Amino acid sequence: MKTLKTWAAHAAIVAGIAAPFTAPVTAQTVYQVPALSDYSGPFASIMPMLGAGREGVVNWWNVEHGAKLGVKLELKTYDTRYDTAQTASLWPGVLATRPVIGLALGGPDTAALQQRLPTDKVPMVLGSAANGFGWRPNQWVMATRPTFVHELTGFIEWFQKNKAGGTRPVKIAMFTTEASPTFADMGKGVTAYAKANPAIVNLVEMVYVEPQPADVTLQLRRVLNAGAEVVLVPTNIQQAVAVKRAMQALGKNVPIAYSLQNSPAMLQKLVGSIAAMEGDYEVHGSVIATEEDTEAKRFYDMLVAKHGLKGPWHSLTTIGISQALVMVRVVEAAAKKNGGDKLTGEMLYNTLIDTTFPARDFYGFTGGDIDFSVEAPFPTKDPRVNIGQVVGGKLTTVAKGVPVPKLAKW
């Protein structure tokens, strides 16, 4: 009969044999990531999708990458109501949690924080496109997409080459408004591009209307009579719907090009169905959320199946996914270089500036590589856009990684 000593010795031998096959437990440093959000303002209806995309990525990264690096990220939501004053008032409380990086939502965040972040040493990642008036050096709110104007001019050059034969300027018109700084900036930038590139584009008219126009039939008839071959409406849902209804009322089928925030997925119920948007385009530096079997769709499905993502496969969900992917890749690169327990905001800012993150790191959720510089708070080395089109009643991807022209500041 074995004695207690014998049993103890046997157990020690077994433990010694098993030890080399037991993965060591890595101590984790927890970092809070402020996720600036809007659950009670103008974007309250879409925030659950965008927020779900953020959460799914962070859940995945904590398990698949963070655990190995000794890092755990915890998203902490702050409802800014998409308001500059509210964002500013919340920020001291955010800073008290000692964040090293955060997720921005849009213009009010940038307006409230851009000038103080270099002092506070907290970089923020923005999932929207950038704008021209934010094209300044030493900025700490970094957009994952180039400016809206970069995206639009990439589409114009693609359309001129592929739909207008590439031998003559393509005639375009654009609807926007002067009531919004960002939307007015789009008009200014596209106008400047058209003046500088008469061999590529003939800007029939830059049509300025109200942010929520009741009817734009007269304006649309005017630009169509002038020969516009494509109409750009990259602004908001209200203007997009107004232009589409005017197109239907006129019985015309000139294609309309939208951006991500007013994409066909957002508009289809408001204009009757996706079939009512036959031939229309969606263009931006993020993934086109089609039902095609793509790497991006497979990554989304994995987040749903394994990491609790509850948002639908939708263009707005992809904004949250793409900005969170950029954020975690920055944390990952800094942790590998400096150690997971030593991260600081300045370290992550320098990682953003000094590192080119290849497109393969983002599973199709970006137009191309992600790189930043001191000179611009958006990708500038080789920005690219993706283009979708409604064909046969379905949104399809018609072009990936379309190069964006080099633009001078407007």
XYZ file of C-alpha atoms in Angstrom:
410
model
C 0.000 0.000 0.000
C 1.376 3.420 -1.013
C 2.085 5.857 1.766
C 1.123 9.514 1.693
C 4.773 10.309 0.936
C 4.731 7.966 -2.045
C 1.524 9.547 -3.363
C 3.046 13.008 -2.946
C 6.192 12.021 -4.808
C 4.118 10.468 -7.605
C 2.034 13.597 -7.902
C 5.157 15.743 -8.096
C 6.552 13.627 -10.931
C 3.271 13.851 -12.868
C 3.163 17.608 -12.340
C 6.735 17.934 -13.519
C 5.973 15.993 -16.701
C 2.828 18.008 -17.389
C 4.351 21.399 -16.647
C 6.124 21.944 -19.971
C 2.803 21.421 -21.794
C 0.884 23.959 -19.724
C 0.685 27.400 -21.276
C 1.984 30.059 -18.907
C -0.515 32.570 -17.627
C 0.387 36.043 -18.862
C -0.368 38.888 -16.518
C -2.618 41.413 -18.227
C -2.579 45.175 -18.049
C -6.054 46.626 -18.531
C -6.477 49.811 -20.540
C -9.775 51.662 -20.800
C -10.660 52.821 -24.311
C -13.136 55.715 -24.397
C -15.693 55.081 -27.146
C -17.317 58.416 -27.948
C -20.879 57.662 -29.014
C -24.322 59.120 -29.690
C -27.217 57.245 -28.116
C -29.459 60.264 -27.524
C -28.712 62.700 -30.354
C -29.055 62.818 -34.150
C -27.361 59.463 -34.701
C -29.047 57.538 -31.888
C -30.775 55.216 -34.356
C -27.546 54.065 -35.981
C -25.277 53.962 -32.939
C -26.285 50.430 -31.878
C -24.877 49.109 -35.168
C -21.687 51.146 -35.056
C -21.151 50.380 -31.374
C -21.701 46.671 -31.916
C -18.969 46.647 -34.561
C -16.519 48.233 -32.125
C -17.374 45.788 -29.348
C -17.107 42.698 -31.543
C -13.589 43.600 -32.664
C -12.350 44.400 -29.166
C -13.811 41.134 -27.811
C -12.052 39.205 -30.593
C -8.734 40.987 -30.193
C -8.632 40.532 -26.421
C -8.939 36.763 -26.873
C -6.841 36.204 -29.992
C -4.082 38.777 -29.543
C -4.312 40.777 -26.329
C -4.075 37.743 -24.060
C -0.737 36.793 -25.637
C 0.601 40.322 -25.278
C -0.523 40.826 -21.700
C -3.041 43.512 -22.721
C -6.770 43.762 -22.185
C -8.801 46.583 -23.692
C -12.048 47.669 -22.064
C -14.396 49.866 -24.076
C -16.103 52.535 -22.017
C -18.958 54.290 -23.796
C -19.478 58.040 -23.410
C -22.679 59.469 -24.869
C -21.676 62.825 -26.349
C -25.055 63.322 -28.068
C -22.908 64.287 -31.086
C -22.485 67.675 -29.438
C -19.236 69.634 -29.125
C -20.074 71.153 -25.731
C -21.145 67.801 -24.297
C -17.951 66.161 -25.520
C -15.854 68.907 -23.929
C -17.697 68.592 -20.626
C -17.225 64.825 -20.513
C -13.547 64.891 -21.394
C -12.089 65.603 -17.891
C -13.858 62.489 -16.634
C -12.527 60.513 -19.588
C -8.984 61.652 -18.839
C -9.363 60.504 -15.244
C -9.460 56.895 -16.500
C -5.952 57.415 -17.983
C -6.754 56.270 -21.532
C -3.921 55.676 -24.000
C -6.115 55.691 -27.129
C -9.790 56.211 -27.933
C -12.493 55.928 -30.598
C -13.988 59.132 -32.021
C -17.371 59.460 -33.734
C -17.345 62.581 -35.895
C -17.074 66.315 -36.283
C -18.148 67.407 -32.769
C -15.532 65.143 -31.163
C -12.837 66.540 -33.409
C -13.901 70.142 -32.834
C -13.953 69.678 -29.067
C -10.740 67.712 -28.675
C -8.370 68.110 -31.605
C -6.491 71.066 -30.142
C -6.141 69.664 -26.630
C -5.247 66.049 -27.417
C -1.570 66.797 -28.146
C -1.341 68.146 -24.592
C -3.415 65.358 -23.072
C -1.421 62.739 -25.042
C -4.421 60.670 -26.131
C -4.716 59.794 -29.842
C -8.204 59.075 -31.178
C -9.173 56.944 -34.183
C -12.084 58.180 -36.344
C -14.028 55.832 -38.624
C -15.460 58.533 -40.871
C -13.733 60.282 -43.738
C -11.641 63.349 -42.972
C -12.313 66.889 -44.204
C -10.236 69.596 -45.816
C -10.310 72.068 -42.941
C -8.888 69.353 -40.698
C -5.943 68.858 -43.059
C -3.375 70.368 -40.734
C -0.158 69.086 -39.176
C 0.274 67.671 -35.686
C -3.288 66.401 -35.293
C -4.230 63.611 -32.872
C -7.662 62.597 -34.223
C -6.756 60.212 -37.036
C -9.336 59.247 -39.691
C -9.167 55.744 -41.151
C -10.320 57.156 -44.511
C -8.950 60.060 -46.575
C -11.092 63.165 -46.993
C -14.512 62.949 -48.610
C -13.057 64.919 -51.509
C -10.288 62.346 -51.991
C -12.943 59.625 -52.065
C -15.144 61.515 -54.534
C -12.298 62.373 -56.889
C -11.167 58.752 -56.849
C -14.668 57.811 -58.004
C -14.750 60.584 -60.638
C -11.499 59.386 -62.187
C -12.680 55.762 -62.145
C -16.014 56.734 -63.745
C -14.311 58.888 -66.384
C -12.005 56.031 -67.333
C -14.425 53.124 -67.128
C -17.806 54.643 -68.020
C -16.931 57.638 -70.196
C -14.183 56.005 -72.233
C -11.295 57.897 -70.660
C -10.826 60.156 -73.707
C -13.068 63.075 -72.722
C -14.099 64.848 -69.534
C -17.090 63.333 -67.762
C -19.960 65.688 -66.945
C -20.936 65.636 -63.283
C -23.172 67.579 -60.916
C -23.105 67.529 -57.147
C -25.631 68.371 -54.434
C -24.462 69.670 -51.075
C -25.189 72.438 -48.568
C -23.406 75.402 -47.040
C -25.214 74.845 -43.739
C -22.692 72.198 -42.638
C -18.931 72.888 -42.517
C -18.122 69.358 -43.649
C -20.618 69.359 -46.521
C -19.572 72.850 -47.627
C -15.965 71.642 -47.582
C -16.920 68.808 -49.949
C -18.303 71.329 -52.425
C -15.237 73.526 -52.171
C -12.863 70.591 -52.668
C -14.638 69.043 -55.658
C -14.916 72.469 -57.313
C -11.170 73.020 -56.859
C -10.424 69.576 -58.302
C -12.651 70.206 -61.333
C -10.938 73.525 -62.077
C -7.528 71.850 -61.888
C -8.510 68.852 -64.057
C -10.638 70.026 -67.025
C -9.492 67.081 -69.155
C -11.038 64.648 -66.654
C -14.169 66.339 -65.372
C -16.646 68.993 -66.438
C -18.489 70.203 -63.345
C -21.910 71.117 -64.713
C -23.008 72.650 -61.416
C -22.334 72.518 -57.688
C -25.905 72.681 -56.382
C -26.273 74.138 -52.890
C -29.602 73.352 -51.203
C -30.979 73.114 -47.676
C -29.755 70.257 -45.450
C -33.303 68.812 -45.529
C -34.741 69.988 -48.871
C -38.447 69.497 -49.553
C -37.994 69.171 -53.314
C -35.047 69.486 -55.702
C -36.803 68.597 -58.970
C -36.078 71.972 -60.593
C -32.386 71.828 -59.703
C -32.020 68.244 -60.876
C -33.849 68.941 -64.155
C -31.448 71.828 -64.773
C -28.276 69.735 -64.350
C -29.664 66.783 -66.320
C -30.615 69.101 -69.190
C -27.018 70.350 -69.068
C -25.846 66.786 -69.684
C -24.777 65.514 -66.263
C -23.787 61.843 -66.595
C -23.579 61.140 -62.887
C -24.887 63.069 -59.861
C -22.894 63.100 -56.629
C -24.839 63.281 -53.351
C -22.246 62.473 -50.664
C -23.906 64.414 -47.843
C -26.838 63.229 -45.718
C -29.824 60.938 -46.022
C -32.322 63.779 -46.496
C -30.556 65.230 -49.525
C -30.005 61.776 -51.007
C -33.693 60.917 -50.734
C -34.721 64.275 -52.204
C -32.456 63.818 -55.241
C -33.607 60.237 -55.748
C -37.286 61.200 -55.577
C -36.662 64.028 -58.029
C -34.964 61.553 -60.382
C -38.019 59.287 -60.141
C -40.404 62.190 -60.701
C -38.502 63.198 -63.837
C -38.503 59.625 -65.122
C -34.721 59.658 -65.548
C -32.147 57.014 -64.636
C -28.885 58.940 -64.474
C -26.785 57.208 -61.774
C -26.391 58.821 -58.372
C -23.268 58.283 -56.247
C -23.563 58.283 -52.440
C -21.096 57.990 -49.578
C -21.123 55.499 -46.704
C -23.325 57.436 -44.254
C -26.135 57.725 -46.834
C -25.481 54.475 -48.703
C -28.138 52.426 -50.559
C -28.490 50.260 -47.443
C -29.582 53.385 -45.550
C -31.871 54.679 -48.303
C -33.631 51.630 -49.710
C -36.680 51.686 -47.439
C -37.080 55.432 -47.843
C -37.191 55.299 -51.652
C -39.259 52.123 -51.976
C -36.703 49.328 -52.260
C -33.145 48.574 -53.223
C -34.449 47.909 -56.748
C -35.443 51.588 -56.990
C -31.736 52.420 -56.762
C -30.722 50.307 -59.754
C -27.493 51.635 -61.246
C -26.647 53.907 -58.312
C -23.217 53.886 -56.654
C -21.679 53.870 -53.196
C -18.096 55.090 -52.847
C -15.771 55.404 -49.848
C -12.561 54.116 -48.314
C -14.230 51.301 -46.387
C -15.794 47.948 -47.218
C -18.893 47.723 -49.414
C -21.314 45.711 -47.251
C -22.653 43.346 -49.905
C -23.904 39.782 -49.486
C -21.020 38.495 -51.582
C -18.657 35.917 -50.093
C -15.805 38.231 -49.173
C -13.056 38.194 -46.585
C -14.791 41.063 -44.775
C -18.112 39.226 -44.619
C -16.407 36.068 -43.325
C -14.634 38.100 -40.619
C -17.953 39.661 -39.618
C -19.616 36.222 -39.484
C -16.808 35.000 -37.220
C -17.322 37.940 -34.851
C -21.033 37.110 -34.678
C -20.477 33.392 -34.104
C -17.603 33.553 -31.622
C -17.326 37.008 -30.097
C -20.845 38.244 -29.485
C -21.244 40.837 -32.227
C -24.964 41.626 -32.325
C -25.151 44.229 -35.095
C -26.415 43.361 -38.602
C -24.180 43.148 -41.665
C -24.613 46.797 -42.630
C -22.469 49.701 -43.794
C -22.817 51.361 -40.384
C -21.663 48.264 -38.530
C -18.598 48.220 -40.760
C -17.621 51.732 -39.591
C -17.311 50.443 -36.032
C -15.439 47.346 -37.173
C -12.941 49.245 -39.321
C -12.072 51.930 -36.765
C -11.720 49.352 -33.995
C -9.479 47.200 -36.204
C -7.152 50.137 -36.790
C -7.132 50.933 -33.074
C -6.278 47.388 -31.945
C -3.555 47.013 -34.592
C -1.911 50.164 -33.244
C -2.060 48.814 -29.686
C -0.747 45.475 -30.905
C 2.244 47.018 -32.693
C 3.153 49.173 -29.703
C 2.806 46.292 -27.240
C 5.037 44.026 -29.339
C 7.716 46.684 -29.467
C 7.537 48.127 -25.965
C 5.753 45.585 -23.758
C 2.072 45.328 -22.936
C 2.449 46.901 -19.509
C 4.257 50.019 -20.704
C 1.817 51.598 -23.147
C 1.296 55.357 -23.136
C -0.734 57.670 -25.324
C 2.366 59.316 -26.759
C 3.784 55.885 -27.573
C 0.626 54.953 -29.459
C 0.603 58.271 -31.313
C 4.191 57.672 -32.428
C 3.191 54.150 -33.518
C 0.389 55.632 -35.620
C 2.803 58.078 -37.255
C 5.758 55.728 -37.742
C 3.997 52.554 -38.900
C 2.416 51.582 -42.192
C -0.267 49.006 -41.451
C -0.840 46.722 -44.471
C -4.343 46.264 -45.841
C -4.198 42.539 -45.014
C -4.376 43.448 -41.305
C -7.913 44.755 -41.829
C -9.624 41.871 -43.668
C -11.022 44.051 -46.431
C -12.471 46.734 -44.145
C -10.214 49.494 -45.511
C -9.570 50.755 -49.014
C -5.874 49.923 -48.680
C -2.957 50.316 -46.298
C -3.325 52.592 -43.297
C -0.592 55.142 -42.738
C -0.460 58.538 -41.108
C 2.015 61.385 -41.007
C 2.616 64.513 -38.989
C 1.355 66.504 -41.988
C -2.130 64.963 -42.287
C -4.582 63.159 -39.961
C -5.611 60.625 -42.621
C -3.874 58.121 -44.947
C -1.895 60.026 -47.568
C 0.768 57.753 -49.106
C -1.540 55.642 -51.261
C -5.195 56.212 -50.280
C -7.711 54.042 -52.085
C -11.481 53.680 -52.281
C -13.963 50.904 -52.928
C -16.968 51.317 -55.222
C -20.288 49.495 -55.035
C -23.258 49.587 -57.396
C -26.827 48.334 -57.272
C -27.055 45.770 -60.073
C -30.031 43.468 -60.557
C -31.609 44.684 -57.321
C -28.511 43.865 -55.247
C -25.590 45.918 -54.009
C -22.397 44.555 -55.570
C -18.751 45.542 -55.409
C -17.652 46.805 -58.826
C -14.168 48.081 -57.959
C -11.754 47.561 -55.067
C -8.698 49.556 -54.116
C -9.269 52.340 -56.645
C -6.358 54.825 -56.467
C -7.116 58.316 -55.233
C -5.510 61.258 -57.068
C -2.940 63.451 -55.382
C -4.723 66.607 -54.321
C -3.524 70.043 -53.332
C -5.172 71.597 -50.297
C -8.322 73.475 -51.268
